[in-house]
PDB file of C-alpha atoms and ligand atoms in Angstrom:
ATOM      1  CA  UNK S  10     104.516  26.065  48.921  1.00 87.00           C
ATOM      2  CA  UNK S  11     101.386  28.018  49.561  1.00 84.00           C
ATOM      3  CA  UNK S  12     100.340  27.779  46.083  1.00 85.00           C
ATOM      4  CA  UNK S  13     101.240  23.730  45.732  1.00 86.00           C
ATOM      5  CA  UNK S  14      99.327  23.698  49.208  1.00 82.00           C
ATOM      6  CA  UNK S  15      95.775  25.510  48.046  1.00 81.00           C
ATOM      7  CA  UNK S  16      96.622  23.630  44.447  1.00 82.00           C
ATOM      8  CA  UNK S  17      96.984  20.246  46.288  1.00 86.00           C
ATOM      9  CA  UNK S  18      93.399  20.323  48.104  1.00 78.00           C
ATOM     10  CA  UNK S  19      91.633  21.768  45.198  1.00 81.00           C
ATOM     11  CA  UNK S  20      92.611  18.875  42.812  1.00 77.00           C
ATOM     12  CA  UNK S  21      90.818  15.135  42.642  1.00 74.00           C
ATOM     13  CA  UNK S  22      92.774  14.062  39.650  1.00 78.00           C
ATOM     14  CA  UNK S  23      95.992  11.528  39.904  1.00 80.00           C
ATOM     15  CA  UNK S  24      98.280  14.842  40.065  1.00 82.00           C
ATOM     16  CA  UNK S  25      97.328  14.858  43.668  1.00 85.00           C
ATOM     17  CA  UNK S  26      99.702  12.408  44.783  1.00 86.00           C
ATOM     18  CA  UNK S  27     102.786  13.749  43.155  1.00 89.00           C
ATOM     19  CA  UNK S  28     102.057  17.216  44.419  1.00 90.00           C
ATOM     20  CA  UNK S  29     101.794  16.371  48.020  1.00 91.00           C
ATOM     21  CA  UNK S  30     105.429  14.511  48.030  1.00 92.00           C
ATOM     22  CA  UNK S  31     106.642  17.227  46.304  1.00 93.00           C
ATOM     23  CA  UNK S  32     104.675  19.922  49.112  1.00 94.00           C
ATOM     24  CA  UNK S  33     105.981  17.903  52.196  1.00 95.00           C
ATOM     25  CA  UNK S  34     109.620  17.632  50.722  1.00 96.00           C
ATOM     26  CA  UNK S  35     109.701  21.034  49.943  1.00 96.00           C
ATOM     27  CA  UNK S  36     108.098  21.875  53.654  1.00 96.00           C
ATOM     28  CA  UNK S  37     110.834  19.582  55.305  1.00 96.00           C
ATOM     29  CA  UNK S  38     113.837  21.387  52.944  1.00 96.00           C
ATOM     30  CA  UNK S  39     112.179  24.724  54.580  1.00 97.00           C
ATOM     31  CA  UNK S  40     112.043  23.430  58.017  1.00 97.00           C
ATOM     32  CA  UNK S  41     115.588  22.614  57.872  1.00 97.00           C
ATOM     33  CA  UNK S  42     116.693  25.978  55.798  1.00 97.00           C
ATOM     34  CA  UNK S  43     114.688  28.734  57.374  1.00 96.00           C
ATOM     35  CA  UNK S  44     116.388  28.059  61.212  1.00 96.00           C
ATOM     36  CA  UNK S  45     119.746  28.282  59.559  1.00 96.00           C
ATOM     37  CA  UNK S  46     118.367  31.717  57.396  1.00 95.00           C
ATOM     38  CA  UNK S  47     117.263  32.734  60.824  1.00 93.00           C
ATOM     39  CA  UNK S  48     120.361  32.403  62.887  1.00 95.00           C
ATOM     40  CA  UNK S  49     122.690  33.858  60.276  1.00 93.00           C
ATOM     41  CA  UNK S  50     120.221  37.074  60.461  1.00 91.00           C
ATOM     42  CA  UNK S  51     120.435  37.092  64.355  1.00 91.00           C
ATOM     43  CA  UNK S  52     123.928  37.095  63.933  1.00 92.00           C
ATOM     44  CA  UNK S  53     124.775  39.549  61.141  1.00 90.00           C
ATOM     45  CA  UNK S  54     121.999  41.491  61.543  1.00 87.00           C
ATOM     46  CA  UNK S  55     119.868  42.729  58.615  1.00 84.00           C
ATOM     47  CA  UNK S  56     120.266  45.546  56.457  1.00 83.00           C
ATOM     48  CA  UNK S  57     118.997  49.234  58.166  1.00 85.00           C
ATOM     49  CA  UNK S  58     115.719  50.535  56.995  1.00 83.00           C
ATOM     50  CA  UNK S  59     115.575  53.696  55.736  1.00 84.00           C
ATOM     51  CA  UNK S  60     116.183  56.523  58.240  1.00 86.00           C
ATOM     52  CA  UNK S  61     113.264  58.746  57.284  1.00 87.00           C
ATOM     53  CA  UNK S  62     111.043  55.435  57.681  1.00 87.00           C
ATOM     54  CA  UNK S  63     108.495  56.491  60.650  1.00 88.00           C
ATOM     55  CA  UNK S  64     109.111  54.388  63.826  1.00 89.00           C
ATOM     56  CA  UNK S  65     105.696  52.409  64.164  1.00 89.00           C
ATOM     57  CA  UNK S  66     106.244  51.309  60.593  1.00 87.00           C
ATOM     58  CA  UNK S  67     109.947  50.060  61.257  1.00 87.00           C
ATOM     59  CA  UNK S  68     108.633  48.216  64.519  1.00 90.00           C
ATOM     60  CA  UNK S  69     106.354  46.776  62.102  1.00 89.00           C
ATOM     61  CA  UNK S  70     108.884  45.779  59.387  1.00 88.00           C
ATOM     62  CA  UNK S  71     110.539  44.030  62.272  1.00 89.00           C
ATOM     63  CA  UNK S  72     107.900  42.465  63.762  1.00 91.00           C
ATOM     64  CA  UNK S  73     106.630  40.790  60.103  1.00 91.00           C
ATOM     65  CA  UNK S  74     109.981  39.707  59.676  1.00 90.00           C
ATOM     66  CA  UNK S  75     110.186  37.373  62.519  1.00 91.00           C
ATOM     67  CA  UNK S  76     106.373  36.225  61.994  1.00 95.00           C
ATOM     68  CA  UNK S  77     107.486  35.504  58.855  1.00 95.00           C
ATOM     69  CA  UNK S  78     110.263  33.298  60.503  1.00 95.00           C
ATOM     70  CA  UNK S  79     107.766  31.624  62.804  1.00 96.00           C
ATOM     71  CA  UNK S  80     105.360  30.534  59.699  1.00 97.00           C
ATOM     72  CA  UNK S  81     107.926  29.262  57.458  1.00 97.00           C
ATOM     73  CA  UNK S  82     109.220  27.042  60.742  1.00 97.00           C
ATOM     74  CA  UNK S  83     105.799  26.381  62.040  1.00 97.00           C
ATOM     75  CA  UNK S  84     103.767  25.594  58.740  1.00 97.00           C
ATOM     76  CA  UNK S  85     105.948  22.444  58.056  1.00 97.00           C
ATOM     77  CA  UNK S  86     105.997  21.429  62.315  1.00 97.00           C
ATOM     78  CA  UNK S  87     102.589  21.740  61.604  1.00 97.00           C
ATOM     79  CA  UNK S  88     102.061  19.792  58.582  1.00 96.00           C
ATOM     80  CA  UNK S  89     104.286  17.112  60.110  1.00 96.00           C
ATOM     81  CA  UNK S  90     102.266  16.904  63.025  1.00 97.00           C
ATOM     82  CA  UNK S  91      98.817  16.960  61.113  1.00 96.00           C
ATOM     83  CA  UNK S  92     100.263  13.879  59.504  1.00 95.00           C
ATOM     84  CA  UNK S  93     101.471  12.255  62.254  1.00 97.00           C
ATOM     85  CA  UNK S  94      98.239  12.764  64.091  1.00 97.00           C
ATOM     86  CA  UNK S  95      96.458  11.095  61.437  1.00 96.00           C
ATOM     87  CA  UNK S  96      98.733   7.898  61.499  1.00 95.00           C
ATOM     88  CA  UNK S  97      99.938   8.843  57.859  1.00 93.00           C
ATOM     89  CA  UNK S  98     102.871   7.204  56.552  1.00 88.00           C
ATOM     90  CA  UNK S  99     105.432  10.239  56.306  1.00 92.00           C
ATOM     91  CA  UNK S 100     106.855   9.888  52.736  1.00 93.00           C
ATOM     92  CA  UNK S 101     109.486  12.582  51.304  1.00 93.00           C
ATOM     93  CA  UNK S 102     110.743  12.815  47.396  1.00 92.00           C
ATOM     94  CA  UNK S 103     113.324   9.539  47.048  1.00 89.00           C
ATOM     95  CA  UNK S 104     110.824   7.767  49.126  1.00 90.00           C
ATOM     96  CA  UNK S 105     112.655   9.063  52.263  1.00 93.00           C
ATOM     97  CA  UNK S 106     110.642   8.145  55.508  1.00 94.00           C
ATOM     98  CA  UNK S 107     110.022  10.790  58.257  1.00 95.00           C
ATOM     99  CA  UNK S 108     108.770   9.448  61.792  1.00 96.00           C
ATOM    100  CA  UNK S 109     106.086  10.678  63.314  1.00 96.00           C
ATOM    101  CA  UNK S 110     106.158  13.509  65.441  1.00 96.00           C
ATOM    102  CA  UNK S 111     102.743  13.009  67.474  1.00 96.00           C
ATOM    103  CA  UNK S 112     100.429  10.164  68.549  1.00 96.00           C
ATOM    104  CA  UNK S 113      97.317   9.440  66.348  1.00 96.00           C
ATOM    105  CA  UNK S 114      94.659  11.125  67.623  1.00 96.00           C
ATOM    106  CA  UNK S 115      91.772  12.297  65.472  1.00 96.00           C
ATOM    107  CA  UNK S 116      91.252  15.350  67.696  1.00 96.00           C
ATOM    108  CA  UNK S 117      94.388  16.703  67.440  1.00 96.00           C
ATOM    109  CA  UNK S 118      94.423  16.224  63.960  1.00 97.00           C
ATOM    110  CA  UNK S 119      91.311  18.193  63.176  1.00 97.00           C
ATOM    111  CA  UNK S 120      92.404  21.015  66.001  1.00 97.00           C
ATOM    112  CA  UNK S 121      95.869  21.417  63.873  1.00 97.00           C
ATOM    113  CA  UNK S 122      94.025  20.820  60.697  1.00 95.00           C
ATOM    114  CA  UNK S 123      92.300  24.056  61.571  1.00 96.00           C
ATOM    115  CA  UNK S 124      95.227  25.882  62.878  1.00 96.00           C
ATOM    116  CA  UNK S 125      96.962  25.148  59.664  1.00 95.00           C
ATOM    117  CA  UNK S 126      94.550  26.160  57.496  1.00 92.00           C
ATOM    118  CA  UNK S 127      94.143  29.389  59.663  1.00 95.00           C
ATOM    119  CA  UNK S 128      97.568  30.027  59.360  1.00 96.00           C
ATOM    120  CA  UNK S 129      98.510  29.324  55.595  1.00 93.00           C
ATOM    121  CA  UNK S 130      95.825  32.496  55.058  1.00 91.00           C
ATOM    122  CA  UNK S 131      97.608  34.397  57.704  1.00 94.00           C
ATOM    123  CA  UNK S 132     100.925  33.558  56.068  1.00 95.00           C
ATOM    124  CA  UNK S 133      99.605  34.453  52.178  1.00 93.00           C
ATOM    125  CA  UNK S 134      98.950  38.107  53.846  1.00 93.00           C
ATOM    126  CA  UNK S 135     102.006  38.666  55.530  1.00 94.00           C
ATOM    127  CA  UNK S 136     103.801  37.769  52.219  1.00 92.00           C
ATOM    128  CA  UNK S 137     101.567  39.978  50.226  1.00 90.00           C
ATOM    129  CA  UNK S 138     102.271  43.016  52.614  1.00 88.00           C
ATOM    130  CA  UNK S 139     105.588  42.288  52.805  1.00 85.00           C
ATOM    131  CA  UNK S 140     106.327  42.593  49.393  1.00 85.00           C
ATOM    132  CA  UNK S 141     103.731  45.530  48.725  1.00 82.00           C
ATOM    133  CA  UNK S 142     105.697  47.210  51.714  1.00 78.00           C
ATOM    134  CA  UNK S 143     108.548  46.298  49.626  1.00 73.00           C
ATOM    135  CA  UNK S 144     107.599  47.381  46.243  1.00 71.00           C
ATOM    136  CA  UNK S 145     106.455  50.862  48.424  1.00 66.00           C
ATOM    137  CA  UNK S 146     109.335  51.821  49.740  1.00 66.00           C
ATOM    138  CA  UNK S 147     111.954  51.040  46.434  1.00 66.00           C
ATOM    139  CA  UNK S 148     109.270  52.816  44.792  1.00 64.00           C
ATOM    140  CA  UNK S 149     109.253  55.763  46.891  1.00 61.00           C
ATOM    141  CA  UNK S 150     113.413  55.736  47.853  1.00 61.00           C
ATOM    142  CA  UNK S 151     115.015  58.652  45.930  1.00 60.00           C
TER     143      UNK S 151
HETATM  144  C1  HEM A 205     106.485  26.308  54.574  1.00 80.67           C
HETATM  145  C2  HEM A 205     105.938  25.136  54.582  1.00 80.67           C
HETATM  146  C3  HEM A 205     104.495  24.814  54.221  1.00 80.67           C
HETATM  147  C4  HEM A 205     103.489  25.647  53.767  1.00 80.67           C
HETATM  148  C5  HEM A 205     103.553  27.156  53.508  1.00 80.67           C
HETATM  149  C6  HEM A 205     102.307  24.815  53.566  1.00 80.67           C
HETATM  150  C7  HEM A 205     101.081  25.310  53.091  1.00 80.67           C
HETATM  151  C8  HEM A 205      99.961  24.527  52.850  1.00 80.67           C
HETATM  152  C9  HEM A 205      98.698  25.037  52.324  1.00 80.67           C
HETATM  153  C10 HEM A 205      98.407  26.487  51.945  1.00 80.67           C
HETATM  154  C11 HEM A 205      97.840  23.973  52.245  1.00 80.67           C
HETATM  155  C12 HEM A 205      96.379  24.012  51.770  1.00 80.67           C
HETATM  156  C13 HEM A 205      95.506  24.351  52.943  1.00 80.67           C
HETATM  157  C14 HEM A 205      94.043  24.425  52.480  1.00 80.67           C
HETATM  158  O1  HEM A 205      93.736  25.116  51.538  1.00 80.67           O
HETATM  159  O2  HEM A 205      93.212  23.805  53.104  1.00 80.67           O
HETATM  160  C15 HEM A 205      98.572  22.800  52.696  1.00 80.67           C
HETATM  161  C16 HEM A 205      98.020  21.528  52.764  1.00 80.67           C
HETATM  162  C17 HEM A 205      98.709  20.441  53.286  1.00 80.67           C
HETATM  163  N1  HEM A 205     100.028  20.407  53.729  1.00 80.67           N
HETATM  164 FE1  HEM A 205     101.315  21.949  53.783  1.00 80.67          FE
HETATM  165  N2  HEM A 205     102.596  23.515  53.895  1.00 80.67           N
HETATM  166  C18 HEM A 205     103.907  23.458  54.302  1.00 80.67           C
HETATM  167  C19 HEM A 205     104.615  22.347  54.708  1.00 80.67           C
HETATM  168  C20 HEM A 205     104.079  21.083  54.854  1.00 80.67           C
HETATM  169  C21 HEM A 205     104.790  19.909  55.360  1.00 80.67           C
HETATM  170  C22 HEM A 205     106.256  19.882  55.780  1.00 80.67           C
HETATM  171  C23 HEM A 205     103.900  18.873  55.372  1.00 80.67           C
HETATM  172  C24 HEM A 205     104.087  17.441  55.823  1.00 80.67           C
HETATM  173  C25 HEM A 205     105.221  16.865  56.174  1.00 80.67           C
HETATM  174  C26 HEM A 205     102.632  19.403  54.856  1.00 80.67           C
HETATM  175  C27 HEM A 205     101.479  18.659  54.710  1.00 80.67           C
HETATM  176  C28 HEM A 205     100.296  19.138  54.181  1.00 80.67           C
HETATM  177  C29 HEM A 205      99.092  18.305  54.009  1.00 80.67           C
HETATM  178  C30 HEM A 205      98.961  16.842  54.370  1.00 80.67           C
HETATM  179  C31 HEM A 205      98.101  19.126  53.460  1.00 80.67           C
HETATM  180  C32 HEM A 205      96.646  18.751  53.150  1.00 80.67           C
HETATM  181  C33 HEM A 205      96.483  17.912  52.034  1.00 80.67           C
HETATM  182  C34 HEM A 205      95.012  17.516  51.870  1.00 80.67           C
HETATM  183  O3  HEM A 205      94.226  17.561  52.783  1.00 80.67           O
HETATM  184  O4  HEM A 205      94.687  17.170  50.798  1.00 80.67           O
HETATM  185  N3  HEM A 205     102.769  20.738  54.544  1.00 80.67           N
HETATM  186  N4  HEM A 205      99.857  23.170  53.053  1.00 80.67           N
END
């Protein structure tokens, strides 16, 4: 998504179209998959981190975990509602119609045109450290 995203808004050629149906159908799929991701974890729990694993660095762990949750719920709300705020027709893969979510109202659209773009960065780190702290640890595990 993040790479269809940056891809999307670096393009000018007719590939643009395509890509953003396919972005904001794949954002909508994750809006409706990452809740249910995120209640089976609250309910089975996830799997222990290692014991020896300091305790800042497990609070940590944790803590990216659930911010991870809140982008991959709050970048599509957020995409949805940039649209919507611009009075852009809503169009999924299929030509499946979404309504809009906000009123039009260029102000909020740039304010959550900003906050998006602020958060897709914050949401390429977190992946990156998440799977360097990954690669870490099974690289350090006996
Ligand atoms: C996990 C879900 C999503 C992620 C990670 C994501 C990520 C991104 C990223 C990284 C960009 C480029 C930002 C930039 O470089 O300026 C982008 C652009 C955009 N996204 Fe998403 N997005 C998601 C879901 C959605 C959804 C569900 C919609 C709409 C229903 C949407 C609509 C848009 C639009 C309209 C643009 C800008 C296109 C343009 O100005 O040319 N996104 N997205």
């Amino acid at each position: 998504m993040l790479f269809i995203g940056v891809g999307m808004v670096s393009t000018i050629t007719p590939k643009y179209l395509p890509l953003v149906t396919i972005h904001k159908s794949l954002g909508i799929t994750i809006l409706v998959l990452a809740p249910i991701r995120l209640a089976v974890r609250l309910r089975y729990g996830a799997p222990p981190l290692p014991a020896d694993m300091p305790e800042p660095i497990k609070l940590a762990a944790y803590l990216s975990h659930y911010a991870l949750y809140a982008l991959m719920i709050g970048m599509p709300l957020i995409g949805w509602a940039m649209l919507s705020a611009a009075a852009y027709p809503i169009v999924l893969v299929g030509g499946l119609r979404l309504p809009a979510i906000l009123p039009q109202s260029d102000r909020l659209h740039a304010l959550l045109w900003d906050a998006y773009f602020i958060l897709a960065f914050a949401f390429f780190a977190l992946i990156l450290m998440h799977v360097g702290s990954g690669a870490v640890s099974c690289a350090c595990a006996p």
